[in-house]
Short mmCIF file of C-alpha atoms and ligand atoms in Angstrom, two decimals:
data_model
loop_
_atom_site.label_atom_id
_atom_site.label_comp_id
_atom_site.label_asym_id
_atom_site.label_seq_id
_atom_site.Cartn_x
_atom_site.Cartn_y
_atom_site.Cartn_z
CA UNK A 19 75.44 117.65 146.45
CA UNK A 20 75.64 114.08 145.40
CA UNK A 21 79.41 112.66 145.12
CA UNK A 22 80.35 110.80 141.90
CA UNK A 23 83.79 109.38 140.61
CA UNK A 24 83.82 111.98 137.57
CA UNK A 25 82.14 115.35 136.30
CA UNK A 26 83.17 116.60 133.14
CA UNK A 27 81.24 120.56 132.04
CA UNK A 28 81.33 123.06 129.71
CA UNK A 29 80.93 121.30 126.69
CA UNK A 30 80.26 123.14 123.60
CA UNK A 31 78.24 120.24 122.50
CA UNK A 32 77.88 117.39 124.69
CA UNK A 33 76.16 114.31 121.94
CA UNK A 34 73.92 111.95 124.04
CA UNK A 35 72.85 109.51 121.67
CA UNK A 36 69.83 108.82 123.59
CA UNK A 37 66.86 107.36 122.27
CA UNK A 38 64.99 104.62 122.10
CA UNK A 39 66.95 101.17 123.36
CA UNK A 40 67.38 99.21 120.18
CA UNK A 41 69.36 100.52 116.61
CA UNK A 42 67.84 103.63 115.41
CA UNK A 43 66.44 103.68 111.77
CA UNK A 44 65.10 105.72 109.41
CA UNK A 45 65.00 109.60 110.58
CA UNK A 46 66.17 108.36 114.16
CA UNK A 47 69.61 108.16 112.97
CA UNK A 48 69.63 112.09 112.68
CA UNK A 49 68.31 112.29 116.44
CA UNK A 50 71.40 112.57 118.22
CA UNK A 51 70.56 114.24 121.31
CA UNK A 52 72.82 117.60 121.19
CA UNK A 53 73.00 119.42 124.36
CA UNK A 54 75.04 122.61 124.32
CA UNK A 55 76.79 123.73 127.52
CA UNK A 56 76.81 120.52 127.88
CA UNK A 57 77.71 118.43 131.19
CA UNK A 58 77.80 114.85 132.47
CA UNK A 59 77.97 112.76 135.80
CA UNK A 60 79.85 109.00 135.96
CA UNK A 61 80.06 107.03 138.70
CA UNK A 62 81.30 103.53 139.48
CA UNK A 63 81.99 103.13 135.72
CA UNK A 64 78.23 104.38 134.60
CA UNK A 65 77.08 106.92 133.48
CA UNK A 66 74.28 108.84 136.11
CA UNK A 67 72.59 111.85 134.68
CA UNK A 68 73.68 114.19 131.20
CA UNK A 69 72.36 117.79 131.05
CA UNK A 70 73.10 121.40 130.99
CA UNK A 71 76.48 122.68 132.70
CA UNK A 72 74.33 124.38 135.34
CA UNK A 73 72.14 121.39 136.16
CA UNK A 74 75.03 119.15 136.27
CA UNK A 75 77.56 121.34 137.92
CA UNK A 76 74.93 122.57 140.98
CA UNK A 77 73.42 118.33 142.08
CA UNK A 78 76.96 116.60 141.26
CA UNK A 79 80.64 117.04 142.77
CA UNK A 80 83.21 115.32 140.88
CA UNK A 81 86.07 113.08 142.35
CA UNK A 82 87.33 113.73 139.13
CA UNK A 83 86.44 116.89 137.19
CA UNK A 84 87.17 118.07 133.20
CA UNK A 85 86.56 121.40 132.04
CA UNK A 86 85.63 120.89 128.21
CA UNK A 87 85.35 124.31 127.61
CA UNK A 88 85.03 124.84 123.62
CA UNK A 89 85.34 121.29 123.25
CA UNK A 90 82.92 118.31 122.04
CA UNK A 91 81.96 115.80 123.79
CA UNK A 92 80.97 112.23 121.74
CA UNK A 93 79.91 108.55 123.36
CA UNK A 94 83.59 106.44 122.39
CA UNK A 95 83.16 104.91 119.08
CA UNK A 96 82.00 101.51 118.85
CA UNK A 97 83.91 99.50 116.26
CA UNK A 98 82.17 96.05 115.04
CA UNK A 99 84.33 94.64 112.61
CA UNK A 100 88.42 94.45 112.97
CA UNK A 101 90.95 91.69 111.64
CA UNK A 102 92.97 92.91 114.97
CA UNK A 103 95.29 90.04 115.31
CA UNK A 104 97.70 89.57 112.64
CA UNK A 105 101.62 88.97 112.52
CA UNK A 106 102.91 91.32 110.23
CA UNK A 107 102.11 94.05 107.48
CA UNK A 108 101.70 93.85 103.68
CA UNK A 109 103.39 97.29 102.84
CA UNK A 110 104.73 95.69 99.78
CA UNK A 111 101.37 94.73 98.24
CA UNK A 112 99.87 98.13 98.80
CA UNK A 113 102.45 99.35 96.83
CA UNK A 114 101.86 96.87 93.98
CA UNK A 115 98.22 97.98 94.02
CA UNK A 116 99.09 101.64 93.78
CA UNK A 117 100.85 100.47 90.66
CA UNK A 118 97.68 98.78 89.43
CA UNK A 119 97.79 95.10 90.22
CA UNK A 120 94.06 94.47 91.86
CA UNK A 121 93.71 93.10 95.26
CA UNK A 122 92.01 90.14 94.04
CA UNK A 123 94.62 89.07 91.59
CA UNK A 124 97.72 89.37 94.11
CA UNK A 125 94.95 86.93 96.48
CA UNK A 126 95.02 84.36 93.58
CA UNK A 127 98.66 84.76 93.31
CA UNK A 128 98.63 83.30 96.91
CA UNK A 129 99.30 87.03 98.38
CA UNK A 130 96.46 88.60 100.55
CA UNK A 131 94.48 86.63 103.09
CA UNK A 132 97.32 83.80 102.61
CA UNK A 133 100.61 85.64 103.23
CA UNK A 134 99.19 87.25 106.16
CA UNK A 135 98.64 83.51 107.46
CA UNK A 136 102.56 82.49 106.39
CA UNK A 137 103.28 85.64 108.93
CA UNK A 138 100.81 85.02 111.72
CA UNK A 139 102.13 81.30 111.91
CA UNK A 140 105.60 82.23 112.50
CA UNK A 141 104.92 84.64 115.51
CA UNK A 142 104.73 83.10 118.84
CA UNK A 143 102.07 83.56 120.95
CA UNK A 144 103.89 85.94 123.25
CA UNK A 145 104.92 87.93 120.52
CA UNK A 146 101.62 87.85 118.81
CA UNK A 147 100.37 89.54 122.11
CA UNK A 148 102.42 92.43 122.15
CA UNK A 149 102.12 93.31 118.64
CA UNK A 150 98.21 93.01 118.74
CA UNK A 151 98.47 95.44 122.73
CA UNK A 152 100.08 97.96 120.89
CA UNK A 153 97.70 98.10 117.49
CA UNK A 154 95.07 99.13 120.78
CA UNK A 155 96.86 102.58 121.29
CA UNK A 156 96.10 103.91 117.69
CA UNK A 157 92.40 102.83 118.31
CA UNK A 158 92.42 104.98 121.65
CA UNK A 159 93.57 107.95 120.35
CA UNK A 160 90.92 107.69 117.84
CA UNK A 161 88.21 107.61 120.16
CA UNK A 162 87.60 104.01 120.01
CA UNK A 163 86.59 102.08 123.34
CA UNK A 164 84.75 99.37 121.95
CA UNK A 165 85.77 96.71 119.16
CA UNK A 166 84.66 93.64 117.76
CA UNK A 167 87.72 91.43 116.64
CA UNK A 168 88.56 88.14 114.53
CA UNK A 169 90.77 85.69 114.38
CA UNK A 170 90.53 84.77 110.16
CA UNK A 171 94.59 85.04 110.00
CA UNK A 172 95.57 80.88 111.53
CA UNK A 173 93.76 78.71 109.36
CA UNK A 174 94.73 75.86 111.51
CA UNK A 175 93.71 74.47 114.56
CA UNK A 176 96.51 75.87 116.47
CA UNK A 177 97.00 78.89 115.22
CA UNK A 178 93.22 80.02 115.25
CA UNK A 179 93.29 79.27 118.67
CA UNK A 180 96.33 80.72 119.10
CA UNK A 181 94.62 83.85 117.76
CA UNK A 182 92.00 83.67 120.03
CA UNK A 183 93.70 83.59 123.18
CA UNK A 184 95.77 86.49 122.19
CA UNK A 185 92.82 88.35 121.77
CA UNK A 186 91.14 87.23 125.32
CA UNK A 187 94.87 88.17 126.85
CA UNK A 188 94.44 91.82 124.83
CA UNK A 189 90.65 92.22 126.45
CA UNK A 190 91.72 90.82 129.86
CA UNK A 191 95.00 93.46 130.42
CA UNK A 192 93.45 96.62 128.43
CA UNK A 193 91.04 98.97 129.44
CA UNK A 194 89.19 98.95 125.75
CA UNK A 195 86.60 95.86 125.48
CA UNK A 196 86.47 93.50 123.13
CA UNK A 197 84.47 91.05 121.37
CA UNK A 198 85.62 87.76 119.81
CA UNK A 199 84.78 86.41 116.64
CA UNK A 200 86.13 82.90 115.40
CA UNK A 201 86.41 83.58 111.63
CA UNK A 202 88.32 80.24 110.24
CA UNK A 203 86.25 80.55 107.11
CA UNK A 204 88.46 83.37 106.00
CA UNK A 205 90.10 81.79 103.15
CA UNK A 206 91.39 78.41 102.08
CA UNK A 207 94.72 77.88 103.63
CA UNK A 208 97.72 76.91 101.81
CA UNK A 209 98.10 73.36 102.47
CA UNK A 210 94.04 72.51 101.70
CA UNK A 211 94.06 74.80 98.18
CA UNK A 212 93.24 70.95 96.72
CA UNK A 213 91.20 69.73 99.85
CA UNK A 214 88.70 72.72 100.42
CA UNK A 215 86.26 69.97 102.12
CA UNK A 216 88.83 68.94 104.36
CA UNK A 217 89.57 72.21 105.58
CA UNK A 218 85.88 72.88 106.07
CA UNK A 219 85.85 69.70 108.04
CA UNK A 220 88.61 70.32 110.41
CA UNK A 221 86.66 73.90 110.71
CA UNK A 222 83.31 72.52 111.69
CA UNK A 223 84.50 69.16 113.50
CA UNK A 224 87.78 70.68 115.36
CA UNK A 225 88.10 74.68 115.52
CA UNK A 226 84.67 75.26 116.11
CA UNK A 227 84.20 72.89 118.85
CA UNK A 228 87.44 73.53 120.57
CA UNK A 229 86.46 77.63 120.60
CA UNK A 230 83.00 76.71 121.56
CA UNK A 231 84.44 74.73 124.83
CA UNK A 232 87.14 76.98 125.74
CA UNK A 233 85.04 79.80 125.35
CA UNK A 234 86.95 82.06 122.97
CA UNK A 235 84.05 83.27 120.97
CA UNK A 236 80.71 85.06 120.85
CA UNK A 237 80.62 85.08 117.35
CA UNK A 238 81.37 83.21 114.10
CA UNK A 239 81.94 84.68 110.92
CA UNK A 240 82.78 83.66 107.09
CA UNK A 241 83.56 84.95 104.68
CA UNK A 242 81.07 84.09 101.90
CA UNK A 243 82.49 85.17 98.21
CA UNK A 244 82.50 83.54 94.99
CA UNK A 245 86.13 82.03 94.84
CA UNK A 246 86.30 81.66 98.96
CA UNK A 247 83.42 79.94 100.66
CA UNK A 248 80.14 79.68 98.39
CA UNK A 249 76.79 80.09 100.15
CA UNK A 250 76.13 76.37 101.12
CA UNK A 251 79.86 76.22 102.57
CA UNK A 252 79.09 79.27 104.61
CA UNK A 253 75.58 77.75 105.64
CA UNK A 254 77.32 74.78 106.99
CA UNK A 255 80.12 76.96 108.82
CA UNK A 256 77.18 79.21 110.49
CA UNK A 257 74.96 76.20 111.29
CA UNK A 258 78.31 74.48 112.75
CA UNK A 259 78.90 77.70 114.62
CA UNK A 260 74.99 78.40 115.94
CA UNK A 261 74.68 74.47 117.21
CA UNK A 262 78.17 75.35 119.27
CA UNK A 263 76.25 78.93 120.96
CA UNK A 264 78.21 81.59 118.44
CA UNK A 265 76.20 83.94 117.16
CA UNK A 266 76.59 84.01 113.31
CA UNK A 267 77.40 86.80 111.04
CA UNK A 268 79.37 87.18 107.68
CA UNK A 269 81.00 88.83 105.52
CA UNK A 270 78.89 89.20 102.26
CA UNK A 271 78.47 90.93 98.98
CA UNK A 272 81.91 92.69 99.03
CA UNK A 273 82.40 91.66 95.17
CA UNK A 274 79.34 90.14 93.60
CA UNK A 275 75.65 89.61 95.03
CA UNK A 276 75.91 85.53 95.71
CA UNK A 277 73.22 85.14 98.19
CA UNK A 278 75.35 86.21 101.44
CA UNK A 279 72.52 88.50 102.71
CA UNK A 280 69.68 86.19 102.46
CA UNK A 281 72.25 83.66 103.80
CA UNK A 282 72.35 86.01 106.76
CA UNK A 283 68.82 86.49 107.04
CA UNK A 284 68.45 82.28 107.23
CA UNK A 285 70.64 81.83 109.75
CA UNK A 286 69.50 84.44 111.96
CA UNK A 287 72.61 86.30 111.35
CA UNK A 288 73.28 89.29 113.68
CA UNK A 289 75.35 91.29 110.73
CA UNK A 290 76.27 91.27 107.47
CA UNK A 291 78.90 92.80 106.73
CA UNK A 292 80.96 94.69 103.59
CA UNK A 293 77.00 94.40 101.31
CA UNK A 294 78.86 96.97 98.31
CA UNK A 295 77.19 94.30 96.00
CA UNK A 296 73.38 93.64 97.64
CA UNK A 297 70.65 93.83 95.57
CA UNK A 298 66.83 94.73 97.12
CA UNK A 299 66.01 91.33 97.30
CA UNK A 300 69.24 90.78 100.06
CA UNK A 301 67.91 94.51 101.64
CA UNK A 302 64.35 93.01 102.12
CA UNK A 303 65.50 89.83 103.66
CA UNK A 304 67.84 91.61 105.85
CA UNK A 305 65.21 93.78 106.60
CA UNK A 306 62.31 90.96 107.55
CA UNK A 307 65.11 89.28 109.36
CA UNK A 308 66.61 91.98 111.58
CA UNK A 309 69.99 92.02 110.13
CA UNK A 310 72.17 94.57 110.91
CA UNK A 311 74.05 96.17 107.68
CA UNK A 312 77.66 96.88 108.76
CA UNK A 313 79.48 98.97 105.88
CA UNK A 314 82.70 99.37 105.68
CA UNK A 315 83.67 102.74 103.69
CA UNK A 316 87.59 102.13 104.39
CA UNK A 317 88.05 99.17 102.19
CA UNK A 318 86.08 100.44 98.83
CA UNK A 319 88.35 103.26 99.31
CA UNK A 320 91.54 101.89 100.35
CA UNK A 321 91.07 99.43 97.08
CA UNK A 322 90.26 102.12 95.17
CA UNK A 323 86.78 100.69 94.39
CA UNK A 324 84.35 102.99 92.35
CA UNK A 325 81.03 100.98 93.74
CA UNK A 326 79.99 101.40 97.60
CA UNK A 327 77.58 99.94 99.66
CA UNK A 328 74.41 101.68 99.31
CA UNK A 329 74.01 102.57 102.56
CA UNK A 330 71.72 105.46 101.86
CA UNK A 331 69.47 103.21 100.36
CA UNK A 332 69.33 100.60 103.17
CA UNK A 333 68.48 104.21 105.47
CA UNK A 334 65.82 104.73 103.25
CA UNK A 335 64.31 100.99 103.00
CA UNK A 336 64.23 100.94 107.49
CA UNK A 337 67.59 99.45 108.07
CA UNK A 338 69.97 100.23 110.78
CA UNK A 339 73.37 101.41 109.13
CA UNK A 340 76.26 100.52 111.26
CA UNK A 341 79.80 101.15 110.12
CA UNK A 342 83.50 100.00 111.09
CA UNK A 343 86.77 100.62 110.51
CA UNK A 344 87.50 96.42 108.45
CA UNK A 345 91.07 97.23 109.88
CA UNK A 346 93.45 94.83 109.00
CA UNK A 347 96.76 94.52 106.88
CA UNK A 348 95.00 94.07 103.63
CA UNK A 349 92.21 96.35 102.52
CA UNK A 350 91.85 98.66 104.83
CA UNK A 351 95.23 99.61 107.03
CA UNK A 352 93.30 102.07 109.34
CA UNK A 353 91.94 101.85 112.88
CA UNK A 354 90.61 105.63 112.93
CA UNK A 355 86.70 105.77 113.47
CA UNK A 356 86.98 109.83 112.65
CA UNK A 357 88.08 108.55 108.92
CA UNK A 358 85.61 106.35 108.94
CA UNK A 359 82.78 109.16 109.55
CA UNK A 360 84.26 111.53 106.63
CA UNK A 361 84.24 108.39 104.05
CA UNK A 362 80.23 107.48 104.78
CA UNK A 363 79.85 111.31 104.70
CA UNK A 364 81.29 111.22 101.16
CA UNK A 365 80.96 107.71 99.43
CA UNK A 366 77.41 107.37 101.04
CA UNK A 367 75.63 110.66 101.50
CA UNK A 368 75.43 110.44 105.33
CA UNK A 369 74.90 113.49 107.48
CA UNK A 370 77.66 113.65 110.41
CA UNK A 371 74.85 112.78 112.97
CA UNK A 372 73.57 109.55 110.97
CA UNK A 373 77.18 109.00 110.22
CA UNK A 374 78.04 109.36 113.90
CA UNK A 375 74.52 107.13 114.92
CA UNK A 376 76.15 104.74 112.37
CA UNK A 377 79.46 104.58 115.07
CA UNK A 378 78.25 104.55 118.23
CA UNK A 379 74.50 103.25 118.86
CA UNK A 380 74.21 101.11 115.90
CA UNK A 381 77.52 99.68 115.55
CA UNK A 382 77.17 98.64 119.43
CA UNK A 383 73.97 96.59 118.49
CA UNK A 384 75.80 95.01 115.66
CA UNK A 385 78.09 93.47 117.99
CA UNK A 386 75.44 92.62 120.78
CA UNK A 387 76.75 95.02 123.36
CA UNK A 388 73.67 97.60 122.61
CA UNK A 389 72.74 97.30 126.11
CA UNK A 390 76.09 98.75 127.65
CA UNK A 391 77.58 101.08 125.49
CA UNK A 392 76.85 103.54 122.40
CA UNK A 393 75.45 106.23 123.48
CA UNK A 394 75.11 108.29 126.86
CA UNK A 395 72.49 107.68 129.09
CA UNK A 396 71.59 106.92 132.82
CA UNK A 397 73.12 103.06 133.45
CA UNK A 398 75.62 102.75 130.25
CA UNK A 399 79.19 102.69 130.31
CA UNK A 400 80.92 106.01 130.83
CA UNK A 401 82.82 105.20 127.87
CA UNK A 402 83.21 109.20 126.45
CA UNK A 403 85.48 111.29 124.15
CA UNK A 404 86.54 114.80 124.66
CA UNK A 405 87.55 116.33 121.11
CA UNK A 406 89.03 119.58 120.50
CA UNK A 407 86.34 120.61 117.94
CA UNK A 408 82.93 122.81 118.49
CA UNK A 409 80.58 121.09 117.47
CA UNK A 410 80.17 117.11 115.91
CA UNK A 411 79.97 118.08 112.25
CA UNK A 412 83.41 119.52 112.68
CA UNK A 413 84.96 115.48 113.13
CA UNK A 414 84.19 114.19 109.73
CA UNK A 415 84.67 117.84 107.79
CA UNK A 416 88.17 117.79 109.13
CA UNK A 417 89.35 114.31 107.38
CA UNK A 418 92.10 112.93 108.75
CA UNK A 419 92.91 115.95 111.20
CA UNK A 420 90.89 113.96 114.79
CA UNK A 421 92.76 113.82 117.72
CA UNK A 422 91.15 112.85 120.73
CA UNK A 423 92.14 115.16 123.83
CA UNK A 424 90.74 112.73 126.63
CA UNK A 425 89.07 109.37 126.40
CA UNK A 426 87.11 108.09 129.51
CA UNK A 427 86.40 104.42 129.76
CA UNK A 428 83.97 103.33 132.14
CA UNK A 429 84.42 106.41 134.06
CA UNK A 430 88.19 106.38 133.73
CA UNK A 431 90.56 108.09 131.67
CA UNK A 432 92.68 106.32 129.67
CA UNK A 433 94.86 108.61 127.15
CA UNK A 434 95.36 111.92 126.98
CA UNK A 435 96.60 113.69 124.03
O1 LIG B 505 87.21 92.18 105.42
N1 LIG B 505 87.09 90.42 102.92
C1 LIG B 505 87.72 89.63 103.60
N2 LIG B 505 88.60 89.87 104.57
C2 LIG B 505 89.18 91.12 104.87
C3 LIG B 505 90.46 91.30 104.07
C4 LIG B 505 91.59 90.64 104.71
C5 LIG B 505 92.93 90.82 104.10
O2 LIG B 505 93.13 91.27 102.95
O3 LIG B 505 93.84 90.46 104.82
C6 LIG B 505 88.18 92.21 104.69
O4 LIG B 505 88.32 93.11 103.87
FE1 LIG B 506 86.67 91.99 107.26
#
């Protein structure tokens, strides 16, 4: 008998997500490694060996054991794309849209992206801490261990960095992990609406090398729309960003095809992200280039969008669908992965396991951590979900109805609901 920190048997299904060690494509994304009577062994943090209950059960002895008897077992959702840092909600505008106003409208009225900056500057640091800590606990109970996150909501020097460091604090004191993208090509701030070079100025010649020296960034991000940075803007921004070591990666094609996927494609991008507008020649550059597609199903359906990325489409053509929750105050007000599965289910055409390949393996690639976590397999994180379902179609059939009974990180558990 070998001693190890944590056992957990019995699984109805227990979903590996093994394969091969870089995003799965094509008919890989249905290959999700189901093994019933399922068991796993975690120690120091890492996972050691998955298999049947009786394999498991007779080599290991658990420090810590879980009986998920009639239960489902998933790797923790990975999400790569969250505004998590924001000051306050925009309640009032959501209600304006359900009356008809369009999102982009109440943006040119100076709502949007640009209230959601008046807030964020009026919230101290401190304060900007706590609210962002708590957001966390809503993306733990939804089986969420890893996230990607962005600043995007300062606009200024200060408070972009200000953003940042909230967001190291937030990694540094909770058990989730996060990774840090510097995104102060979100919008043109109030103060620069008739200066648009100088803001991109004080973006490439201050933020950029400030975050780069401090070290409050992996990646940098823009977003690259007609009407909020144009495709040589966002070229500069990246370039800027790729000279100071961040890895580059966008937002593009939410609202019209511009260019923003062969933009990503150029610069070596390591996503693109929103793509509801991409045409083949953005797939096929994306494609050549290694690009990782990140849809974003919340936000067409939150702004009650009738066009969706055609994710299907990019399976089809070779490319590695990842998807992510977009949460922030805006267009999309949801931090639950399980709601994300059910809307690429139904917008795209996604089977639960390429929907669920979509979450976990390929999302974790799209934020560079495809190394460590995603799926379940001898030397990754122990980063797991016990849900109270039999099997893993059962998540996205029941929409809006997940609850996550246990989540482990790195071998611990963290909430139990
Ligand atoms: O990813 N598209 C740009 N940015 C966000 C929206 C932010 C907001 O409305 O506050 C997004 O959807
Ligand atoms: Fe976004």
């Amino acid at each position: 008998m070998t001693r190890v920190d944590l056992v957990v048997h019995g699984a109805s299904e227990l979903v590996t997500l093994a394969g091969p060690a870089r995003p799965r494509v094509g008919k890989e994304m249905k290959e999700i490694g189901v093994i019933e009577d399922g068991a796993i062994a975690v120690h120091e943090g890492k996972v050691v060996e998955t298999g049947s209950t009786e394999a498991i059960v007779a080599k290991y002895q658990g420090t810590t054991v879980l009986d998920a008897t009639a239960r489902t077992v998933l790797p923790g959702f990975v999400d790569p794309h969250t505004h998590l840092v924001f000051g306050g909600t925009r309640e009032a505008e959501f209600e304006q849209r359900c009356l008809g106003v369009p999102y982009l409208e109440i943006a040119k009225k100076g709502g949007g992206i640009r209230s959601s900056v008046r807030q964020l500057r009026q919230v101290s640091e401190e304060d900007l801490y706590e609210r962002t800590l708590k957001r966390l606990s809503g993306f733990v109970a939804g089986g969420t261990t890893t996230l990607e996150a962005k600043s995007g909501y300062g606009l200024d020097t200060v408070n972009e960095l200000k953003s940042l460091r909230v967001l190291a604090k937030v990694n540094e004191t909770h058990p989730v992990d996060l990774a840090l993208t510097f995104l102060g090509a979100h919008e043109v701030p109030d103060e620069h609406r008739e200066s648009r070079d100088e803001y991109l100025r004080i973006v490439i010649e201050e933020m950029i090398p400030e975050v780069a020296q401090e070290k409050l960034a992996e990646f940098c991000d823009v977003f690259c729309e007609h009407g909020v940075f144009e495709v040589p803007e966002s070229r500069k921004v990246l370039l800027a960003g790729r000279e100071a070591g961040l890895i580059p990666k966008l937002h593009a094609e939410e609202f019209e095809p511009i260019g923003g996927a062969k933009l990503a494609a150029e610069v070596g991008a390591i996503s693109a992200d929103h793509l509801v507008a991409i045409d083949e020649e953005g797939m096929d550059a994306m494609l050549e280039a290694q690009v990782i597609p990140v849809c974003l199903p919340g936000t067409t359906f939150f702004l009650n969008l009738k066009r969706h990325a055609p994710a299907r489409a990019m399976i089809d053509r070779g490319l590695p669908v990842a998807i992510a929750t977009d949460f922030n105050p805006g267009s999309s007000m949801t931090h639950s992965m399980p709601m994300i599965l059910t809307l690429a289910c139904v917008q795209y055409g996604l089977q639960p396991a390429e929907a669920l390949t979509a979450a976990t393996v390929n999302s974790a690639y799209a934020m560079n951590r495809g190394g460590d976590v995603g799926s379940l397999e001898p030397g990754k994180a122990g980063d797991l979900v016990l849900w109270d379902i039999p099997n893993h179609r059962y998540l996205p059939y029941h929409f809006g109805g997940a609850r996550a009974s246990v989540v482990v990180k790195r071998g611990k558990v963290i909430f139990e609901g």
